[in-house]
Amino acid sequence: MSDPLMSVYPPLEPATLVTRRSLQFPFNSDGLTLTHLGRGAIWLALKALGLGPGHRLAMPAYHCGSEVEAARLAGIEVVFYRVLPTLEVDHEDLFRVSRQCHATYLISYYGFPMPPLPPGTLVIEDAAHALFSYDGGAAIGSRGAAAIFCPRKSLGVPDGGAVLIRDGHIEAQGRPPWKRMARSMASQSMGWAAQSRAGVLRAPATKVFRKVSKAEQAVEEGTLTEVVIGEWNLEVADLEVAASKSSRMTEWAVHGADGEAIRRHRRRNYAILLNALPDVVPPRFRGLPDGVAPLYYPVRVPQRDRTIAELQKRGVRSIEIWPVPHPLLDRRRFAELEPLRHEMLALPVHQGLSEWHMEQVAKAAREAIMAAHR
Ligand SMILES: Cc1ncc(COP(=O)(O)O)c(C=O)c1O
């Protein structure tokens, strides 16, 4: 019998499609628009705030890259502020750079709180990792002039970014290509079966999933990083597709999302890994502040790529965290972040995983880390 296959992002839960609840923040906000991808939401946020050629945007030196790509394609000049190797933002540098810019872009890393909002500047909150996450009493994404979210990362929906404009609204145009959506839905449903505790569903789904997954093949071939970089050098037309309306299925499925239960399950799963693997999580993420809904469990290990391959053999599909910065970043100037790019990976803690699954993730991670060091 095959073991369950557990991925960092949740698969589509059929229950979400048959449940209707009252919408929760940010989905209940007037200024919210669902888009096909998160980068499309950023594209619309920049437009709604009137940012384009002739404007400067302060962005963090530690980033995913697709947010910087959206700003580049919008013709905006990006000025980077410092993020310390602990993954805390250097507040002094953030405030200094913000003063030179027309707007400031803040990112919540893995759903954890953002730095304080610099005064006197338009702020875009990137809550791509922080759906249903709180900083003290405030929902992450509720304070800036605009915020972006990435429901597809947290909810197992087949696509979906979201943009929230605090004092306004922006329309998305068109729908994503149906072929792309059909592929995504097939892979999401297969992911659900592959993670299932029911062996009859699991074995065939795991087999197909492994065969068609580009990421699995890339891990085996050692080319995972190239797959990430392939998402850059985009064109305006790519961003326009990313900024189209989300699929109808995503529009429907967000009505089934129970933010409070998602946060509770993610916190429980994170706590299980904190207990099992306390030494490999960077110190900033060694506790779980009240209200945080973590996107994943960040792990820092010297043999990252081998650890990912060992995890995959044990049924855990981890991912590299941000292995390469956007080409606009001067990597020598921010050289202190380079080690992180080679050493960080993400383990799953999503709401679709039970305590039983989490014991398997913890065991696999312990074994994989040891095997990678041999
Ligand atoms: C912090 C951050 N912002 C924005 C995005 C863009 O999301 P998407 O890949 O849906 O375009 C990502 C995703 O990879 C991200 O990690």
Tab-separated table of C-alpha atoms and ligand atoms in Angstrom:
chain	number	residue	atom	x	y	z
A	1	MET	CA	0.000	0.000	0.000
A	2	SER	CA	1.377	3.453	-0.875
A	3	ASP	CA	1.906	6.065	1.825
A	4	PRO	CA	-0.142	9.249	1.666
A	5	LEU	CA	1.324	12.048	-0.400
A	6	MET	CA	1.272	15.318	1.515
A	7	SER	CA	1.886	18.648	-0.219
A	8	VAL	CA	2.595	22.104	1.179
A	9	TYR	CA	-0.507	23.603	-0.415
A	10	PRO	CA	-3.838	21.986	0.378
A	11	PRO	CA	-5.751	20.000	-2.221
A	12	LEU	CA	-9.369	20.710	-3.095
A	13	GLU	CA	-11.635	19.438	-0.311
A	14	PRO	CA	-14.941	18.292	-1.855
A	15	ALA	CA	-16.722	19.479	1.328
A	16	THR	CA	-15.809	23.088	0.494
A	17	LEU	CA	-17.896	22.823	-2.634
A	18	VAL	CA	-21.078	21.775	-0.900
A	19	THR	CA	-20.887	24.067	2.119
A	20	ARG	CA	-22.048	27.691	2.064
A	21	ARG	CA	-21.121	29.999	4.943
A	22	SER	CA	-21.263	33.703	5.455
A	23	LEU	CA	-18.136	35.210	3.953
A	24	GLN	CA	-15.276	36.206	6.238
A	25	PHE	CA	-12.566	38.864	5.851
A	26	PRO	CA	-11.291	39.613	3.256
A	27	PHE	CA	-14.019	37.961	1.156
A	28	ASN	CA	-16.782	39.970	2.833
A	29	SER	CA	-15.196	43.345	1.961
A	30	ASP	CA	-16.757	45.650	-0.640
A	31	GLY	CA	-13.374	46.469	-2.162
A	32	LEU	CA	-12.438	42.829	-2.831
A	33	THR	CA	-11.893	41.386	-6.315
A	34	LEU	CA	-10.926	37.780	-6.999
A	35	THR	CA	-8.308	37.292	-9.709
A	36	HIS	CA	-6.782	34.285	-11.448
A	37	LEU	CA	-3.364	34.590	-9.718
A	38	GLY	CA	-1.802	36.547	-6.874
A	39	ARG	CA	0.519	38.449	-9.227
A	40	GLY	CA	-2.571	39.580	-11.159
A	41	ALA	CA	-3.974	40.934	-7.895
A	42	ILE	CA	-0.737	42.918	-7.419
A	43	TRP	CA	-1.040	44.222	-10.974
A	44	LEU	CA	-4.553	45.497	-10.250
A	45	ALA	CA	-3.525	46.965	-6.878
A	46	LEU	CA	-0.760	48.998	-8.545
A	47	LYS	CA	-3.242	50.227	-11.168
A	48	ALA	CA	-5.902	51.102	-8.605
A	49	LEU	CA	-3.390	53.157	-6.614
A	50	GLY	CA	-2.292	54.959	-9.796
A	51	LEU	CA	1.279	53.642	-9.629
A	52	GLY	CA	3.239	53.354	-12.878
A	53	PRO	CA	6.119	54.957	-14.790
A	54	GLY	CA	7.692	57.809	-12.831
A	55	HIS	CA	6.832	56.244	-9.448
A	56	ARG	CA	9.084	54.511	-6.943
A	57	LEU	CA	8.001	51.564	-4.811
A	58	ALA	CA	9.842	50.385	-1.668
A	59	MET	CA	9.999	46.584	-1.663
A	60	PRO	CA	11.720	44.078	0.663
A	61	ALA	CA	15.063	42.546	-0.363
A	62	TYR	CA	13.636	39.160	0.624
A	63	HIS	CA	10.733	38.324	-1.670
A	64	CYS	CA	9.196	35.687	-3.869
A	65	GLY	CA	10.014	37.522	-7.112
A	66	SER	CA	6.626	37.564	-8.813
A	67	GLU	CA	5.589	40.663	-6.822
A	68	VAL	CA	8.720	42.471	-8.045
A	69	GLU	CA	8.032	41.271	-11.590
A	70	ALA	CA	4.542	42.828	-11.447
A	71	ALA	CA	6.026	46.171	-10.349
A	72	ARG	CA	8.714	45.996	-13.056
A	73	LEU	CA	6.132	45.333	-15.769
A	74	ALA	CA	4.044	48.240	-14.496
A	75	GLY	CA	7.050	50.475	-15.256
A	76	ILE	CA	7.637	51.309	-11.580
A	77	GLU	CA	11.125	51.866	-10.170
A	78	VAL	CA	11.729	49.393	-7.344
A	79	VAL	CA	13.906	50.460	-4.377
A	80	PHE	CA	14.734	47.622	-1.985
A	81	TYR	CA	14.846	47.882	1.812
A	82	ARG	CA	16.822	45.608	4.070
A	83	VAL	CA	15.568	42.371	5.544
A	84	LEU	CA	17.857	40.840	8.178
A	85	PRO	CA	18.985	37.211	7.892
A	86	THR	CA	16.628	36.523	10.825
A	87	LEU	CA	13.794	37.450	8.416
A	88	GLU	CA	12.937	40.537	10.402
A	89	VAL	CA	12.699	43.766	8.467
A	90	ASP	CA	15.259	46.449	9.363
A	91	HIS	CA	12.716	49.086	10.456
A	92	GLU	CA	15.138	51.974	10.175
A	93	ASP	CA	15.973	51.079	6.573
A	94	LEU	CA	12.299	50.471	5.744
A	95	PHE	CA	11.351	53.936	7.025
A	96	ARG	CA	14.331	55.562	5.252
A	97	VAL	CA	13.524	53.943	1.869
A	98	SER	CA	9.772	54.580	2.269
A	99	ARG	CA	10.408	58.297	2.615
A	100	GLN	CA	12.065	58.271	-0.844
A	101	CYS	CA	9.203	56.378	-2.484
A	102	HIS	CA	5.604	56.970	-3.531
A	103	ALA	CA	4.411	53.706	-1.994
A	104	THR	CA	5.654	50.849	0.189
A	105	TYR	CA	5.165	47.134	-0.247
A	106	LEU	CA	5.142	44.951	2.879
A	107	ILE	CA	5.132	41.139	2.880
A	108	SER	CA	3.895	38.831	5.605
A	109	TYR	CA	6.373	35.948	5.672
A	110	TYR	CA	4.516	32.629	6.057
A	111	GLY	CA	1.490	34.349	7.662
A	112	PHE	CA	3.487	36.012	10.480
A	113	PRO	CA	3.000	39.716	11.343
A	114	MET	CA	4.398	42.393	9.071
A	115	PRO	CA	6.614	45.273	10.173
A	116	PRO	CA	4.821	48.452	11.304
A	117	LEU	CA	3.264	50.460	8.477
A	118	PRO	CA	5.525	53.425	7.672
A	119	PRO	CA	3.612	56.697	8.136
A	120	GLY	CA	2.887	59.098	5.293
A	121	THR	CA	3.090	56.603	2.435
A	122	LEU	CA	0.641	54.436	0.501
A	123	VAL	CA	1.043	50.882	1.785
A	124	ILE	CA	0.331	47.685	-0.134
A	125	GLU	CA	0.100	44.691	2.179
A	126	ASP	CA	1.115	41.403	0.572
A	127	ALA	CA	-0.906	38.854	2.513
A	128	ALA	CA	-0.347	36.076	-0.061
A	129	HIS	CA	0.769	33.891	2.865
A	130	ALA	CA	-1.591	35.359	5.414
A	131	LEU	CA	-5.192	34.548	4.568
A	132	PHE	CA	-7.208	34.443	7.850
A	133	SER	CA	-4.099	35.488	9.807
A	134	TYR	CA	-4.186	38.192	12.507
A	135	ASP	CA	-1.601	40.500	13.995
A	136	GLY	CA	-2.941	41.271	17.470
A	137	GLY	CA	-6.543	42.274	16.852
A	138	ALA	CA	-6.142	43.296	13.197
A	139	ALA	CA	-6.505	40.975	10.217
A	140	ILE	CA	-3.340	41.021	8.120
A	141	GLY	CA	-4.301	42.851	4.946
A	142	SER	CA	-6.822	45.144	6.646
A	143	ARG	CA	-4.630	48.194	7.229
A	144	GLY	CA	-3.001	49.236	3.960
A	145	ALA	CA	-4.384	51.303	1.089
A	146	ALA	CA	-4.473	47.968	-0.747
A	147	ALA	CA	-3.825	44.338	0.104
A	148	ILE	CA	-3.366	41.212	-1.939
A	149	PHE	CA	-4.139	37.609	-0.996
A	150	CYS	CA	-3.586	34.229	-2.562
A	151	PRO	CA	-6.540	31.934	-1.766
A	152	ARG	CA	-5.088	29.244	-4.025
A	153	LYS	CA	-2.181	28.787	-1.591
A	154	SER	CA	-4.364	28.429	1.504
A	155	LEU	CA	-7.708	26.985	0.432
A	156	GLY	CA	-7.032	24.315	-2.166
A	157	VAL	CA	-9.058	26.181	-4.775
A	158	PRO	CA	-7.966	25.651	-8.403
A	159	ASP	CA	-6.813	29.250	-8.863
A	160	GLY	CA	-7.177	32.558	-7.160
A	161	GLY	CA	-5.557	35.728	-6.074
A	162	ALA	CA	-7.508	38.545	-4.468
A	163	VAL	CA	-7.037	42.289	-4.294
A	164	LEU	CA	-8.595	44.519	-1.669
A	165	ILE	CA	-8.710	48.263	-2.274
A	166	ARG	CA	-9.493	50.068	0.940
A	167	ASP	CA	-11.251	53.129	-0.531
A	168	GLY	CA	-12.457	51.792	-3.829
A	169	HIS	CA	-12.779	48.828	-6.088
A	170	ILE	CA	-11.176	47.556	-9.280
A	171	GLU	CA	-12.795	45.186	-11.756
A	172	ALA	CA	-11.059	42.127	-13.153
A	173	GLN	CA	-11.736	41.385	-16.844
A	174	GLY	CA	-12.265	38.046	-18.601
A	175	ARG	CA	-11.699	34.503	-17.313
A	176	PRO	CA	-8.569	32.332	-17.249
A	177	PRO	CA	-8.055	29.821	-20.090
A	178	TRP	CA	-10.319	26.802	-19.450
A	179	LYS	CA	-7.604	24.279	-20.365
A	180	ARG	CA	-5.380	25.613	-17.625
A	181	MET	CA	-8.270	25.421	-15.152
A	182	ALA	CA	-9.155	21.864	-16.170
A	183	ARG	CA	-5.531	20.807	-15.553
A	184	SER	CA	-5.446	22.562	-12.217
A	185	MET	CA	-8.744	21.009	-11.069
A	186	ALA	CA	-7.617	17.512	-12.096
A	187	SER	CA	-4.363	17.922	-10.213
A	188	GLN	CA	-6.121	19.358	-7.120
A	189	SER	CA	-8.597	16.459	-6.979
A	190	MET	CA	-5.807	13.942	-7.472
A	191	GLY	CA	-3.888	15.647	-4.655
A	192	TRP	CA	-6.881	15.169	-2.382
A	193	ALA	CA	-7.115	11.447	-3.174
A	194	ALA	CA	-3.335	10.980	-2.840
A	195	GLN	CA	-3.437	12.421	0.668
A	196	SER	CA	-6.506	10.418	1.693
A	197	ARG	CA	-6.364	7.822	4.481
A	198	ALA	CA	-8.441	5.477	2.296
A	199	GLY	CA	-5.940	3.192	0.562
A	200	VAL	CA	-8.245	2.365	-2.358
A	201	LEU	CA	-8.329	5.991	-3.433
A	202	ARG	CA	-4.782	6.728	-2.491
A	203	ALA	CA	-2.738	4.172	-4.403
A	204	PRO	CA	-3.908	4.979	-7.967
A	205	ALA	CA	-4.054	8.727	-7.306
A	206	THR	CA	-0.509	8.765	-5.931
A	207	LYS	CA	0.732	6.940	-8.995
A	208	VAL	CA	-0.857	9.349	-11.474
A	209	PHE	CA	0.010	12.411	-9.402
A	210	ARG	CA	3.681	11.424	-9.283
A	211	LYS	CA	3.756	10.771	-12.990
A	212	VAL	CA	2.252	14.106	-14.075
A	213	SER	CA	3.751	16.366	-11.430
A	214	LYS	CA	6.368	18.673	-12.927
A	215	ALA	CA	7.632	19.549	-9.450
A	216	GLU	CA	8.209	15.891	-8.517
A	217	GLN	CA	10.179	15.328	-11.695
A	218	ALA	CA	12.161	18.511	-11.122
A	219	VAL	CA	13.107	17.376	-7.593
A	220	GLU	CA	14.342	14.075	-8.973
A	221	GLU	CA	16.311	15.841	-11.698
A	222	GLY	CA	17.611	18.538	-9.318
A	223	THR	CA	16.050	21.356	-11.403
A	224	LEU	CA	13.411	22.693	-8.998
A	225	THR	CA	15.005	26.152	-8.863
A	226	GLU	CA	14.875	26.518	-12.651
A	227	VAL	CA	11.117	25.906	-12.521
A	228	VAL	CA	10.782	28.922	-10.195
A	229	ILE	CA	12.944	31.179	-12.336
A	230	GLY	CA	10.871	30.186	-15.368
A	231	GLU	CA	8.064	32.300	-13.872
A	232	TRP	CA	9.969	35.551	-14.536
A	233	ASN	CA	10.709	37.570	-17.633
A	234	LEU	CA	6.975	37.737	-18.107
A	235	GLU	CA	5.161	40.075	-20.432
A	236	VAL	CA	2.311	42.474	-19.814
A	237	ALA	CA	-0.030	39.985	-21.545
A	238	ASP	CA	0.879	37.331	-18.900
A	239	LEU	CA	-0.012	39.748	-16.114
A	240	GLU	CA	-3.285	40.561	-17.840
A	241	VAL	CA	-4.230	36.878	-17.834
A	242	ALA	CA	-3.120	36.646	-14.172
A	243	ALA	CA	-5.361	39.652	-13.451
A	244	SER	CA	-8.454	38.138	-15.085
A	245	LYS	CA	-11.354	37.020	-12.872
A	246	SER	CA	-10.755	33.830	-10.906
A	247	SER	CA	-12.494	30.678	-12.120
A	248	ARG	CA	-16.159	30.272	-11.182
A	249	MET	CA	-15.230	27.294	-9.040
A	250	THR	CA	-12.942	29.456	-6.899
A	251	GLU	CA	-15.665	32.115	-6.627
A	252	TRP	CA	-17.992	29.424	-5.385
A	253	ALA	CA	-15.512	27.638	-3.102
A	254	VAL	CA	-14.505	30.687	-1.046
A	255	HIS	CA	-18.053	30.588	0.347
A	256	GLY	CA	-17.190	27.239	1.949
A	257	ALA	CA	-14.056	28.470	3.727
A	258	ASP	CA	-14.224	28.500	7.524
A	259	GLY	CA	-11.422	30.900	8.476
A	260	GLU	CA	-11.547	30.122	12.163
A	261	ALA	CA	-11.329	26.344	11.663
A	262	ILE	CA	-8.557	26.761	9.084
A	263	ARG	CA	-6.539	28.891	11.504
A	264	ARG	CA	-7.106	26.410	14.355
A	265	HIS	CA	-6.031	23.391	12.296
A	266	ARG	CA	-3.009	25.111	10.851
A	267	ARG	CA	-1.908	26.227	14.336
A	268	ARG	CA	-2.345	22.728	15.750
A	269	ASN	CA	-0.307	21.230	12.895
A	270	TYR	CA	2.412	23.856	13.254
A	271	ALA	CA	2.601	23.136	16.998
A	272	ILE	CA	3.075	19.414	16.276
A	273	LEU	CA	6.107	20.227	14.097
A	274	LEU	CA	7.417	22.764	16.609
A	275	ASN	CA	7.343	20.013	19.177
A	276	ALA	CA	8.904	17.394	16.889
A	277	LEU	CA	11.467	19.555	15.064
A	278	PRO	CA	12.206	22.617	17.212
A	279	ASP	CA	15.848	23.052	16.191
A	280	VAL	CA	15.459	23.449	12.434
A	281	VAL	CA	12.941	26.317	12.413
A	282	PRO	CA	14.534	29.804	12.264
A	283	PRO	CA	14.273	31.491	15.719
A	284	ARG	CA	11.780	34.136	14.561
A	285	PHE	CA	9.271	31.358	13.798
A	286	ARG	CA	9.908	29.272	16.915
A	287	GLY	CA	6.732	30.530	18.586
A	288	LEU	CA	3.267	31.080	17.186
A	289	PRO	CA	1.865	34.527	18.095
A	290	ASP	CA	-1.884	34.601	18.876
A	291	GLY	CA	-4.007	34.904	15.758
A	292	VAL	CA	-1.360	33.751	13.260
A	293	ALA	CA	-2.546	31.245	10.644
A	294	PRO	CA	0.773	29.869	9.353
A	295	LEU	CA	1.054	29.020	5.656
A	296	TYR	CA	3.731	26.394	6.269
A	297	TYR	CA	6.506	25.334	8.644
A	298	PRO	CA	9.788	26.972	7.574
A	299	VAL	CA	12.878	24.812	8.008
A	300	ARG	CA	16.504	25.831	7.605
A	301	VAL	CA	18.956	23.024	6.845
A	302	PRO	CA	22.349	23.098	5.131
A	303	GLN	CA	21.557	20.202	2.753
A	304	ARG	CA	18.250	21.669	1.584
A	305	ASP	CA	17.979	20.137	-1.895
A	306	ARG	CA	18.909	16.655	-0.699
A	307	THR	CA	16.482	16.989	2.194
A	308	ILE	CA	13.672	17.856	-0.264
A	309	ALA	CA	14.515	14.769	-2.352
A	310	GLU	CA	14.580	12.568	0.785
A	311	LEU	CA	11.241	14.009	1.916
A	312	GLN	CA	9.720	13.260	-1.468
A	313	LYS	CA	10.758	9.602	-1.170
A	314	ARG	CA	8.829	9.561	2.111
A	315	GLY	CA	5.631	11.081	0.704
A	316	VAL	CA	6.162	14.717	1.739
A	317	ARG	CA	6.245	17.220	-1.113
A	318	SER	CA	8.102	20.125	0.439
A	319	ILE	CA	9.154	23.189	-1.531
A	320	GLU	CA	12.172	25.468	-1.610
A	321	ILE	CA	11.473	28.838	-0.096
A	322	TRP	CA	12.475	31.622	-2.459
A	323	PRO	CA	15.747	30.187	-3.784
A	324	VAL	CA	16.519	33.097	-6.136
A	325	PRO	CA	15.676	36.797	-5.754
A	326	HIS	CA	14.278	38.852	-8.599
A	327	PRO	CA	17.047	39.877	-11.066
A	328	LEU	CA	16.465	43.561	-10.155
A	329	LEU	CA	17.952	42.938	-6.696
A	330	ASP	CA	21.643	43.703	-6.296
A	331	ARG	CA	22.619	40.410	-4.678
A	332	ARG	CA	26.040	41.657	-3.570
A	333	ARG	CA	24.517	44.547	-1.678
A	334	PHE	CA	22.126	42.188	0.135
A	335	ALA	CA	24.630	39.304	0.335
A	336	GLU	CA	23.618	38.560	3.933
A	337	LEU	CA	20.438	36.911	2.581
A	338	GLU	CA	22.241	34.509	0.235
A	339	PRO	CA	22.632	31.596	2.687
A	340	LEU	CA	18.859	31.600	3.309
A	341	ARG	CA	18.195	31.074	-0.376
A	342	HIS	CA	20.107	27.799	-0.289
A	343	GLU	CA	18.864	26.512	3.039
A	344	MET	CA	15.130	27.155	3.465
A	345	LEU	CA	12.344	24.705	2.729
A	346	ALA	CA	8.668	24.531	3.670
A	347	LEU	CA	6.837	21.636	5.331
A	348	PRO	CA	3.041	21.279	5.122
A	349	VAL	CA	0.759	22.276	8.010
A	350	HIS	CA	-2.444	22.897	6.042
A	351	GLN	CA	-5.958	22.323	7.343
A	352	GLY	CA	-6.491	19.157	5.278
A	353	LEU	CA	-3.903	17.301	7.375
A	354	SER	CA	-4.971	15.449	10.530
A	355	GLU	CA	-2.796	14.689	13.563
A	356	TRP	CA	-2.159	11.298	11.945
A	357	HIS	CA	-0.792	12.997	8.827
A	358	MET	CA	1.325	15.344	10.911
A	359	GLU	CA	2.982	12.440	12.733
A	360	GLN	CA	3.969	11.130	9.294
A	361	VAL	CA	5.302	14.535	8.231
A	362	ALA	CA	7.341	14.827	11.447
A	363	LYS	CA	8.755	11.315	11.096
A	364	ALA	CA	9.573	11.793	7.413
A	365	ALA	CA	11.268	15.130	8.153
A	366	ARG	CA	13.416	13.701	10.949
A	367	GLU	CA	14.518	10.803	8.745
A	368	ALA	CA	15.043	12.988	5.652
A	369	ILE	CA	17.196	15.520	7.507
A	370	MET	CA	19.378	12.702	8.866
A	371	ALA	CA	19.615	10.938	5.497
A	372	ALA	CA	20.563	14.191	3.722
A	373	HIS	CA	23.461	14.726	6.144
A	374	ARG	CA	24.963	11.288	5.678
B	1	LIG	C1	4.728	36.830	-1.167
B	1	LIG	C2	4.086	36.484	-2.470
B	1	LIG	N1	3.394	37.430	-3.130
B	1	LIG	C3	2.783	37.185	-4.303
B	1	LIG	C4	2.836	35.942	-4.889
B	1	LIG	C5	2.178	35.721	-6.228
B	1	LIG	O1	1.228	34.724	-6.233
B	1	LIG	P1	0.889	33.897	-7.568
B	1	LIG	O2	1.951	32.828	-7.688
B	1	LIG	O3	-0.481	33.350	-7.328
B	1	LIG	O4	0.930	34.821	-8.710
B	1	LIG	C6	3.541	34.941	-4.239
B	1	LIG	C7	3.614	33.607	-4.855
B	1	LIG	O5	4.192	32.863	-5.225
B	1	LIG	C8	4.177	35.191	-2.993
B	1	LIG	O6	4.859	34.248	-2.345
